[in-house]
Amino acid sequence: ASSTDEDSWFTETDRNVLALLDQSRDGKGCIWGQMVMIRVYENQENMTMQTILRDALDKLGLARPQSVRAFSVLSDISETVIHDDIEPYFFKDHDLRRAFGDGGAPGQWGYGPAGDVTELSEPLTLDGILERKRSSMDPTDPRAKKVELGYSDLHNLPMLLIVTEKARMGDTFPHSLVSLDLRLRTGGTLAGFTQELGRMCRYPSTRKIGSISRLESSSSRPDGSVTSAVDWAFDHGLPVIVMPAHGRDIDIIAHATNWKELAEATQGSADEFELHVYFDRLPRALIRQDVQKLLVDGIKVKETQASKSIQTSTLQCVLMERGIDDYMKVKGKGSAKTLRKKIGADCKDSNPLHEYWSNYVPGADKGSDSAKAVHYDELNPQKIKHPRRLLLFAECQIGKTGAYLHFLTRLAEEVHGSNLPSVFMSKKGIDQRWSWFFPYWEKIGRQRIKYEEPKEGHYYQAVAKGRMSKLQELAVAPPPALPRTWADEYCDWLLSPSGECIVSKKGRDAVEALRAQLKRKNVPVDAATRAVRDDEGAREVVRLCVDWDGRMARLRQLHKDFDTLRQPGLDPAALIWDKPPTHRGAARVIATPNIVPAGWAVRAQQAAPQRKPGDDRSSDVVNFIVGAKPFGGGAELLESFTCRLHVPGGMKNRLPGAAIDASDLAVRWMFTCSYGGAQKVTVRLNRERAMAPLEQEQYVQVLMLRPRDASPADRAAFDEYLRCWGSMYIIAEMPSTMRVRYAGDATPRELKVEVGRIGYARLVCQLLANELELDEIWMLDDNVERCWVIDVDPGSTAPRTGEDGVVKLRECGFATVMQGMELLLDCSDEGNVDEQLPLVSSASGAATERITFDAQSEQGKSPARRALADGTLLVAHGGSGGPVAADESLTSLRQYSGDKLAYGILGMQRDDPRNRLRQRRGFLATHSVYSFFLLNVRATLDKGVLYPAKAIWEDIEFLHMVDEAGLTICKFSRYIHKKRHLRRDIIDGGGGTNGSDTDTDTDIDPPPPRLEEMLQKTTYGMIHPREGWPCPGVIGHPDEAHEWLDEVKPLLDAKLTASEVAHSTLVVLQIPEDLEPPTFQEMVNRLNRLATRHNFDEAILLVQVSDGKVFTPSDEALLYRVPSLSTASVKAVEVDGRFGQIGWKAPDGTIHRTVEHKGLEYYVLTLPLKAGKGIKRPRRTDQDGGGGGGGVRAGGRGGGRR
């Protein structure tokens, strides 16, 4: 060959250099930037190559000082951070956008924030991408500091990337990667080599460039712009995709790289074709000749032995030098070549790799680099099976790595308990005077629920949005006829079924009070702009309307961000809250395992039941009529309705004609309302294991659905439910409308299923159960998955706790929880109860929960138990006057707890990652009983308590109605249930090279630093013991609500610094429930007087974060029982230019608002004090300039300025 013959001298290395230099400049960027990746063995070799090549660019004039460079050279080793190590020009100045040159798509294009190719009007730089990632996170979140650029962010950047151990499993490269050079280093195992080649496999973006008819020859050309677009694609090395008109990806006919191939691709049966072009060139891999020979051999095996096999890929037929894996070797005396001959031997999909447990044994070959490493499977003495090895086999870029990491996350949660309930109690704080098995009427009857105190949740935003939208609607609507006003319209909307359907007495009273306050007030919203009018009167009216129930105090727009409500074109969906504090962080500091697991044996499953031989999957349809009838309190179902029931075949022989005899079916009925799909990810309707050891004949399950004929979508959804769950459930179609009168209603209400939604569905369940003559029914959400029971010592009737204060739990089935709570109703006439309920715990054999009650024993306990008198056994609920007690002896559970008709609803705790479970009493009356509870149908209807037909907060409204009717709400603290949720979480900061989006069922913030960590970095003294501990006149003595004080005191005493060297005093702030709280200024004055004598110039206050009574960083927010304490009041404390602050700053600069100790969370408030009159001690130099205030709580270690 002559020197002019390109093939004789143009090598693959030259081709890589050409790819890096093949670019057209446009301003500060290049229109076409491509990446070449090279893999090497050693880090030092890697870094040396970077140094030499960067110097070469300078000497060749391809890199101007402090200006444009031809391409980037980046050494990527374990310590590399892309945004720190890449050349400054490519980080700050290089525009990553690309201009199409085919005339079909003018403008600058690139990958937008959503990950799709879009036209970008502003320059796109790596600096901007990194800033966008950081701005999407809370700046006080420590993960924000770890956000990095990933490989995929380098799209359209000309780069030679040199890697050592990186760029394998799970890494996604940009579509501008054109060459993967493995000539210097290639993975020696099939697993490693496959992962390397997998970096080229992605889902590239394409765009349609036109449609054509069949081409007769390669010289044929379509008319118009299609020809120029195709020519441009071919000139730039972009394959053109040919597919039938209106086809899908699976219909792709061919990839054409020239007109000849394009003409051949159009010779099929179709007449019209669509042409699509890639946004980037397809990558290629460069390998050594010896590796290429192995690949060619594998291709031949694939073609001759498994040409038609879908399950066997070409790579699986390749024999690499070190086998398929460093930790697997061929079983016995066989060889890899012998096994390869079995491919396709018996059938077309036969592959020994797929049956690795039969053909391979765990262990490394002696000659491999990993021979000295012991694999877990080596511990298996037989070495026949691989109990700890899972083969995940799927196509490229389908999500194998994500599934693997998700599996590891779930496994770690099970092992370490980070996704399990954490119930914290101090031993002294546990109330051991009263039974944890059965409630005592006098204790449970005294408890009250407050209308304004539900915890903040994800429904708050929807409620506030609805209220604000209604105000906007009234602003543009014609005024009502006099004497009615817009305020009447708004208040009537709150009461109506189309609004918030307020039916409780407390709610009605609050609405009427609002009506009186709004009298003679103008509409606060401007009709033209739909924004709140700019005056203080409008501001006050908005607060009244949005926060009429007292539940919206934390809405930022009502306080410090009120101006956002005055923006023209206001969108109520923008209403937001400060993020509620996460109470779950302490779950990660459990010192010892606190749960005896039972695994999947007792959990509800997502998968529908498998069909078994002889199964009767048929169903009978029964039109069951719920008759009109009056209830107590003036409540009434005014018109009968028909509920169509699809009864499983297994129950048909127990149906008397067309009616249902509930007593003949089972004693336990379970109702579940479901919507959104029978196979949605969160659904957990297969409860067969969870209900063990009960047989299916011992319970009946009813699945309440929207009417089948409401719409085509509802019909399809209903049929899917029937197909999946019709063998397990009675599938019930609720009526489309109902006509009812609630207690206290003057006029009837027309209820509709599409408006009332979950509240409507639960009302149908209540009325259907009553028609079936069921006294009580269980109601469960469709995503309840698992349950636990607190391990209670029958001798002391108190929970067992570990040394770390974490209560011992046992995982159990639904049946254990149900039977344990039902004993309260079923054993009321007995004087002695001793039941053993199986927990179905595989870890402890036939473990049981023992539940005991002895009336005679309880009679002699202190304080004395008073028996309910015969005439008031139905009244366990306290109130004005309260139940009446007699001097007679305690002889039955009924006299101790009250009659079954005294209870309206029995519930349990719910494990929610946002809230810590912490109770010191066995039973509570609370508004948070929902998702898994026992409804006393007879008692509630006798009192006229009907479920409110509303889509949000129907459970809270119903519980207030139960309370007002004199019925008891009883929450069992010893039982816990968990629902299956699907929330979006970002792993590893969401921006690093290992960051990925993962679906999880938790949304857990980093845990707050521990109090002990803060104290180790803090020099403080205490006004102690001469002045009393911790500070008389400021916090008083502990009471039952503040047993946490005894948990903190030993730690504070242990870390105490001698007062002669301390500048700060530390105070634990508590306000006893039975004392009038001092004002915040009185606290500050008291601290100043004490500090003057003891020469302290700073006070550190610890304020406990208590459930439902949260200190919030809003100028208007209040601390529970200290109305004058707010963010504004803390920051207003000033001494010699030093101001009060919320939180403290760690040495790394992270702001922490809270600390954690033994499962409890405390806010940290720092207040400057007036200097003492004594000799001033020299103060250490501040390390960080003081703490910050008001930041969102973040993780990280403690420390601060002291």
mmCIF file with all atom_site columns, C-alpha atoms in Angstrom, residues 919-1047:
data_model
loop_
_atom_site.group_PDB
_atom_site.id
_atom_site.type_symbol
_atom_site.label_atom_id
_atom_site.label_alt_id
_atom_site.label_comp_id
_atom_site.label_asym_id
_atom_site.label_entity_id
_atom_site.label_seq_id
_atom_site.pdbx_PDB_ins_code
_atom_site.Cartn_x
_atom_site.Cartn_y
_atom_site.Cartn_z
_atom_site.occupancy
_atom_site.B_iso_or_equiv
_atom_site.pdbx_formal_charge
_atom_site.auth_seq_id
_atom_site.auth_comp_id
_atom_site.auth_asym_id
_atom_site.auth_atom_id
_atom_site.pdbx_PDB_model_num
ATOM 1   C CA . GLN A 1 919  ? -46.434 6.655  74.283 1.00 0.00 ? 919  GLN A CA 1
ATOM 2   C CA . ARG A 1 920  ? -46.240 6.156  78.001 1.00 0.00 ? 920  ARG A CA 1
ATOM 3   C CA . ARG A 1 921  ? -49.857 5.038  78.421 1.00 0.00 ? 921  ARG A CA 1
ATOM 4   C CA . GLY A 1 922  ? -51.498 1.929  77.122 1.00 0.00 ? 922  GLY A CA 1
ATOM 5   C CA . PHE A 1 923  ? -54.620 3.674  75.762 1.00 0.00 ? 923  PHE A CA 1
ATOM 6   C CA . LEU A 1 924  ? -55.336 7.085  74.273 1.00 0.00 ? 924  LEU A CA 1
ATOM 7   C CA . ALA A 1 925  ? -58.278 9.034  72.930 1.00 0.00 ? 925  ALA A CA 1
ATOM 8   C CA . THR A 1 926  ? -56.989 10.793 69.826 1.00 0.00 ? 926  THR A CA 1
ATOM 9   C CA . HIS A 1 927  ? -57.995 12.096 66.403 1.00 0.00 ? 927  HIS A CA 1
ATOM 10  C CA . SER A 1 928  ? -55.394 9.876  64.664 1.00 0.00 ? 928  SER A CA 1
ATOM 11  C CA . VAL A 1 929  ? -57.361 6.604  64.505 1.00 0.00 ? 929  VAL A CA 1
ATOM 12  C CA . TYR A 1 930  ? -57.649 5.625  60.862 1.00 0.00 ? 930  TYR A CA 1
ATOM 13  C CA . SER A 1 931  ? -56.584 3.131  58.163 1.00 0.00 ? 931  SER A CA 1
ATOM 14  C CA . PHE A 1 932  ? -56.932 0.048  60.454 1.00 0.00 ? 932  PHE A CA 1
ATOM 15  C CA . PHE A 1 933  ? -59.678 0.153  63.105 1.00 0.00 ? 933  PHE A CA 1
ATOM 16  C CA . LEU A 1 934  ? -62.738 -1.569 64.527 1.00 0.00 ? 934  LEU A CA 1
ATOM 17  C CA . LEU A 1 935  ? -65.924 0.433  63.964 1.00 0.00 ? 935  LEU A CA 1
ATOM 18  C CA . ASN A 1 936  ? -68.787 -0.089 66.409 1.00 0.00 ? 936  ASN A CA 1
ATOM 19  C CA . VAL A 1 937  ? -71.602 0.117  63.864 1.00 0.00 ? 937  VAL A CA 1
ATOM 20  C CA . ARG A 1 938  ? -74.411 -0.340 66.341 1.00 0.00 ? 938  ARG A CA 1
ATOM 21  C CA . ALA A 1 939  ? -73.139 2.206  68.873 1.00 0.00 ? 939  ALA A CA 1
ATOM 22  C CA . THR A 1 940  ? -72.379 4.922  66.308 1.00 0.00 ? 940  THR A CA 1
ATOM 23  C CA . LEU A 1 941  ? -75.722 4.623  64.496 1.00 0.00 ? 941  LEU A CA 1
ATOM 24  C CA . ASP A 1 942  ? -77.655 4.529  67.760 1.00 0.00 ? 942  ASP A CA 1
ATOM 25  C CA . LYS A 1 943  ? -76.070 7.920  68.486 1.00 0.00 ? 943  LYS A CA 1
ATOM 26  C CA . GLY A 1 944  ? -76.691 9.196  64.944 1.00 0.00 ? 944  GLY A CA 1
ATOM 27  C CA . VAL A 1 945  ? -73.000 9.326  63.973 1.00 0.00 ? 945  VAL A CA 1
ATOM 28  C CA . LEU A 1 946  ? -72.800 8.884  60.201 1.00 0.00 ? 946  LEU A CA 1
ATOM 29  C CA . TYR A 1 947  ? -69.555 9.091  58.255 1.00 0.00 ? 947  TYR A CA 1
ATOM 30  C CA . PRO A 1 948  ? -69.197 12.534 56.612 1.00 0.00 ? 948  PRO A CA 1
ATOM 31  C CA . ALA A 1 949  ? -69.104 12.183 52.819 1.00 0.00 ? 949  ALA A CA 1
ATOM 32  C CA . LYS A 1 950  ? -65.944 14.182 52.195 1.00 0.00 ? 950  LYS A CA 1
ATOM 33  C CA . ALA A 1 951  ? -62.748 13.416 50.302 1.00 0.00 ? 951  ALA A CA 1
ATOM 34  C CA . ILE A 1 952  ? -60.264 14.772 52.858 1.00 0.00 ? 952  ILE A CA 1
ATOM 35  C CA . TRP A 1 953  ? -60.230 14.518 56.660 1.00 0.00 ? 953  TRP A CA 1
ATOM 36  C CA . GLU A 1 954  ? -63.369 12.398 56.774 1.00 0.00 ? 954  GLU A CA 1
ATOM 37  C CA . ASP A 1 955  ? -61.740 10.339 59.548 1.00 0.00 ? 955  ASP A CA 1
ATOM 38  C CA . ILE A 1 956  ? -60.938 13.388 61.695 1.00 0.00 ? 956  ILE A CA 1
ATOM 39  C CA . GLU A 1 957  ? -64.442 14.828 61.317 1.00 0.00 ? 957  GLU A CA 1
ATOM 40  C CA . PHE A 1 958  ? -65.968 11.434 62.132 1.00 0.00 ? 958  PHE A CA 1
ATOM 41  C CA . LEU A 1 959  ? -63.902 11.069 65.313 1.00 0.00 ? 959  LEU A CA 1
ATOM 42  C CA . HIS A 1 960  ? -65.048 14.480 66.532 1.00 0.00 ? 960  HIS A CA 1
ATOM 43  C CA . MET A 1 961  ? -68.634 13.378 65.939 1.00 0.00 ? 961  MET A CA 1
ATOM 44  C CA . VAL A 1 962  ? -67.977 10.180 67.900 1.00 0.00 ? 962  VAL A CA 1
ATOM 45  C CA . ASP A 1 963  ? -66.534 12.210 70.761 1.00 0.00 ? 963  ASP A CA 1
ATOM 46  C CA . GLU A 1 964  ? -69.458 14.653 70.760 1.00 0.00 ? 964  GLU A CA 1
ATOM 47  C CA . ALA A 1 965  ? -71.931 11.762 70.869 1.00 0.00 ? 965  ALA A CA 1
ATOM 48  C CA . GLY A 1 966  ? -70.477 10.597 74.179 1.00 0.00 ? 966  GLY A CA 1
ATOM 49  C CA . LEU A 1 967  ? -68.775 7.529  72.699 1.00 0.00 ? 967  LEU A CA 1
ATOM 50  C CA . THR A 1 968  ? -65.207 6.630  73.543 1.00 0.00 ? 968  THR A CA 1
ATOM 51  C CA . ILE A 1 969  ? -62.348 6.658  71.032 1.00 0.00 ? 969  ILE A CA 1
ATOM 52  C CA . CYS A 1 970  ? -59.831 4.105  72.208 1.00 0.00 ? 970  CYS A CA 1
ATOM 53  C CA . LYS A 1 971  ? -56.382 3.831  70.634 1.00 0.00 ? 971  LYS A CA 1
ATOM 54  C CA . PHE A 1 972  ? -54.391 0.762  71.667 1.00 0.00 ? 972  PHE A CA 1
ATOM 55  C CA . SER A 1 973  ? -50.777 1.852  72.112 1.00 0.00 ? 973  SER A CA 1
ATOM 56  C CA . ARG A 1 974  ? -49.406 -1.678 72.091 1.00 0.00 ? 974  ARG A CA 1
ATOM 57  C CA . TYR A 1 975  ? -50.445 -2.395 68.492 1.00 0.00 ? 975  TYR A CA 1
ATOM 58  C CA . ILE A 1 976  ? -48.775 -0.797 65.466 1.00 0.00 ? 976  ILE A CA 1
ATOM 59  C CA . HIS A 1 977  ? -49.586 -1.069 61.772 1.00 0.00 ? 977  HIS A CA 1
ATOM 60  C CA . LYS A 1 978  ? -47.741 0.127  58.703 1.00 0.00 ? 978  LYS A CA 1
ATOM 61  C CA . LYS A 1 979  ? -49.062 1.102  55.295 1.00 0.00 ? 979  LYS A CA 1
ATOM 62  C CA . ARG A 1 980  ? -47.255 0.725  52.019 1.00 0.00 ? 980  ARG A CA 1
ATOM 63  C CA . HIS A 1 981  ? -46.446 4.083  50.466 1.00 0.00 ? 981  HIS A CA 1
ATOM 64  C CA . LEU A 1 982  ? -44.510 5.055  47.385 1.00 0.00 ? 982  LEU A CA 1
ATOM 65  C CA . ARG A 1 983  ? -42.550 8.272  47.730 1.00 0.00 ? 983  ARG A CA 1
ATOM 66  C CA . ARG A 1 984  ? -39.801 9.695  45.604 1.00 0.00 ? 984  ARG A CA 1
ATOM 67  C CA . ASP A 1 985  ? -36.450 9.895  47.351 1.00 0.00 ? 985  ASP A CA 1
ATOM 68  C CA . ILE A 1 986  ? -33.054 10.959 46.077 1.00 0.00 ? 986  ILE A CA 1
ATOM 69  C CA . ILE A 1 987  ? -30.185 8.700  47.026 1.00 0.00 ? 987  ILE A CA 1
ATOM 70  C CA . ASP A 1 988  ? -26.704 10.133 47.557 1.00 0.00 ? 988  ASP A CA 1
ATOM 71  C CA . GLY A 1 989  ? -27.673 13.735 47.033 1.00 0.00 ? 989  GLY A CA 1
ATOM 72  C CA . GLY A 1 990  ? -29.247 13.229 43.660 1.00 0.00 ? 990  GLY A CA 1
ATOM 73  C CA . GLY A 1 991  ? -26.313 14.567 41.722 1.00 0.00 ? 991  GLY A CA 1
ATOM 74  C CA . GLY A 1 992  ? -23.188 12.502 42.213 1.00 0.00 ? 992  GLY A CA 1
ATOM 75  C CA . THR A 1 993  ? -21.947 9.863  39.858 1.00 0.00 ? 993  THR A CA 1
ATOM 76  C CA . ASN A 1 994  ? -23.619 7.271  42.038 1.00 0.00 ? 994  ASN A CA 1
ATOM 77  C CA . GLY A 1 995  ? -26.823 9.269  42.544 1.00 0.00 ? 995  GLY A CA 1
ATOM 78  C CA . SER A 1 996  ? -30.057 7.774  41.347 1.00 0.00 ? 996  SER A CA 1
ATOM 79  C CA . ASP A 1 997  ? -33.758 8.094  41.792 1.00 0.00 ? 997  ASP A CA 1
ATOM 80  C CA . THR A 1 998  ? -35.200 5.264  43.817 1.00 0.00 ? 998  THR A CA 1
ATOM 81  C CA . ASP A 1 999  ? -38.772 4.441  44.705 1.00 0.00 ? 999  ASP A CA 1
ATOM 82  C CA . THR A 1 1000 ? -39.012 3.900  48.442 1.00 0.00 ? 1000 THR A CA 1
ATOM 83  C CA . ASP A 1 1001 ? -41.779 3.645  50.986 1.00 0.00 ? 1001 ASP A CA 1
ATOM 84  C CA . THR A 1 1002 ? -40.111 6.105  53.305 1.00 0.00 ? 1002 THR A CA 1
ATOM 85  C CA . ASP A 1 1003 ? -39.176 9.727  53.218 1.00 0.00 ? 1003 ASP A CA 1
ATOM 86  C CA . ILE A 1 1004 ? -36.644 9.927  56.018 1.00 0.00 ? 1004 ILE A CA 1
ATOM 87  C CA . ASP A 1 1005 ? -34.550 13.025 56.596 1.00 0.00 ? 1005 ASP A CA 1
ATOM 88  C CA . PRO A 1 1006 ? -31.012 12.658 57.895 1.00 0.00 ? 1006 PRO A CA 1
ATOM 89  C CA . PRO A 1 1007 ? -31.186 12.182 61.670 1.00 0.00 ? 1007 PRO A CA 1
ATOM 90  C CA . PRO A 1 1008 ? -30.411 15.191 63.847 1.00 0.00 ? 1008 PRO A CA 1
ATOM 91  C CA . PRO A 1 1009 ? -27.118 15.186 65.700 1.00 0.00 ? 1009 PRO A CA 1
ATOM 92  C CA . ARG A 1 1010 ? -27.205 13.614 69.119 1.00 0.00 ? 1010 ARG A CA 1
ATOM 93  C CA . LEU A 1 1011 ? -27.279 15.847 72.167 1.00 0.00 ? 1011 LEU A CA 1
ATOM 94  C CA . GLU A 1 1012 ? -24.135 14.170 73.438 1.00 0.00 ? 1012 GLU A CA 1
ATOM 95  C CA . GLU A 1 1013 ? -22.267 15.215 70.286 1.00 0.00 ? 1013 GLU A CA 1
ATOM 96  C CA . MET A 1 1014 ? -23.237 18.843 70.816 1.00 0.00 ? 1014 MET A CA 1
ATOM 97  C CA . LEU A 1 1015 ? -22.236 18.775 74.467 1.00 0.00 ? 1015 LEU A CA 1
ATOM 98  C CA . GLN A 1 1016 ? -18.801 17.395 73.616 1.00 0.00 ? 1016 GLN A CA 1
ATOM 99  C CA . LYS A 1 1017 ? -18.141 20.545 71.595 1.00 0.00 ? 1017 LYS A CA 1
ATOM 100 C CA . THR A 1 1018 ? -19.705 22.937 74.084 1.00 0.00 ? 1018 THR A CA 1
ATOM 101 C CA . THR A 1 1019 ? -18.278 24.476 77.235 1.00 0.00 ? 1019 THR A CA 1
ATOM 102 C CA . TYR A 1 1020 ? -21.119 25.261 79.565 1.00 0.00 ? 1020 TYR A CA 1
ATOM 103 C CA . GLY A 1 1021 ? -21.960 25.435 83.225 1.00 0.00 ? 1021 GLY A CA 1
ATOM 104 C CA . MET A 1 1022 ? -25.229 25.128 85.099 1.00 0.00 ? 1022 MET A CA 1
ATOM 105 C CA . ILE A 1 1023 ? -26.958 27.136 87.778 1.00 0.00 ? 1023 ILE A CA 1
ATOM 106 C CA . HIS A 1 1024 ? -26.650 24.120 89.979 1.00 0.00 ? 1024 HIS A CA 1
ATOM 107 C CA . PRO A 1 1025 ? -27.190 22.974 92.691 1.00 0.00 ? 1025 PRO A CA 1
ATOM 108 C CA . ARG A 1 1026 ? -27.464 26.033 94.868 1.00 0.00 ? 1026 ARG A CA 1
ATOM 109 C CA . GLU A 1 1027 ? -30.121 27.658 92.679 1.00 0.00 ? 1027 GLU A CA 1
ATOM 110 C CA . GLY A 1 1028 ? -31.923 24.374 92.024 1.00 0.00 ? 1028 GLY A CA 1
ATOM 111 C CA . TRP A 1 1029 ? -31.793 22.240 88.929 1.00 0.00 ? 1029 TRP A CA 1
ATOM 112 C CA . PRO A 1 1030 ? -32.092 23.148 86.149 1.00 0.00 ? 1030 PRO A CA 1
ATOM 113 C CA . CYS A 1 1031 ? -33.502 26.626 86.814 1.00 0.00 ? 1031 CYS A CA 1
ATOM 114 C CA . PRO A 1 1032 ? -36.276 27.483 89.295 1.00 0.00 ? 1032 PRO A CA 1
ATOM 115 C CA . GLY A 1 1033 ? -38.866 29.961 88.187 1.00 0.00 ? 1033 GLY A CA 1
ATOM 116 C CA . VAL A 1 1034 ? -38.217 29.128 84.566 1.00 0.00 ? 1034 VAL A CA 1
ATOM 117 C CA . ILE A 1 1035 ? -39.268 25.551 84.215 1.00 0.00 ? 1035 ILE A CA 1
ATOM 118 C CA . GLY A 1 1036 ? -40.790 24.342 87.460 1.00 0.00 ? 1036 GLY A CA 1
ATOM 119 C CA . HIS A 1 1037 ? -40.963 20.731 88.509 1.00 0.00 ? 1037 HIS A CA 1
ATOM 120 C CA . PRO A 1 1038 ? -41.470 17.800 86.107 1.00 0.00 ? 1038 PRO A CA 1
ATOM 121 C CA . ASP A 1 1039 ? -44.925 16.378 85.616 1.00 0.00 ? 1039 ASP A CA 1
ATOM 122 C CA . GLU A 1 1040 ? -46.280 13.346 83.772 1.00 0.00 ? 1040 GLU A CA 1
ATOM 123 C CA . ALA A 1 1041 ? -46.033 15.128 80.432 1.00 0.00 ? 1041 ALA A CA 1
ATOM 124 C CA . HIS A 1 1042 ? -42.301 15.780 80.891 1.00 0.00 ? 1042 HIS A CA 1
ATOM 125 C CA . GLU A 1 1043 ? -40.771 12.491 81.958 1.00 0.00 ? 1043 GLU A CA 1
ATOM 126 C CA . TRP A 1 1044 ? -38.044 13.189 79.392 1.00 0.00 ? 1044 TRP A CA 1
ATOM 127 C CA . LEU A 1 1045 ? -36.382 15.504 81.910 1.00 0.00 ? 1045 LEU A CA 1
ATOM 128 C CA . ASP A 1 1046 ? -35.037 12.539 83.837 1.00 0.00 ? 1046 ASP A CA 1
ATOM 129 C CA . GLU A 1 1047 ? -33.508 11.168 80.630 1.00 0.00 ? 1047 GLU A CA 1
#
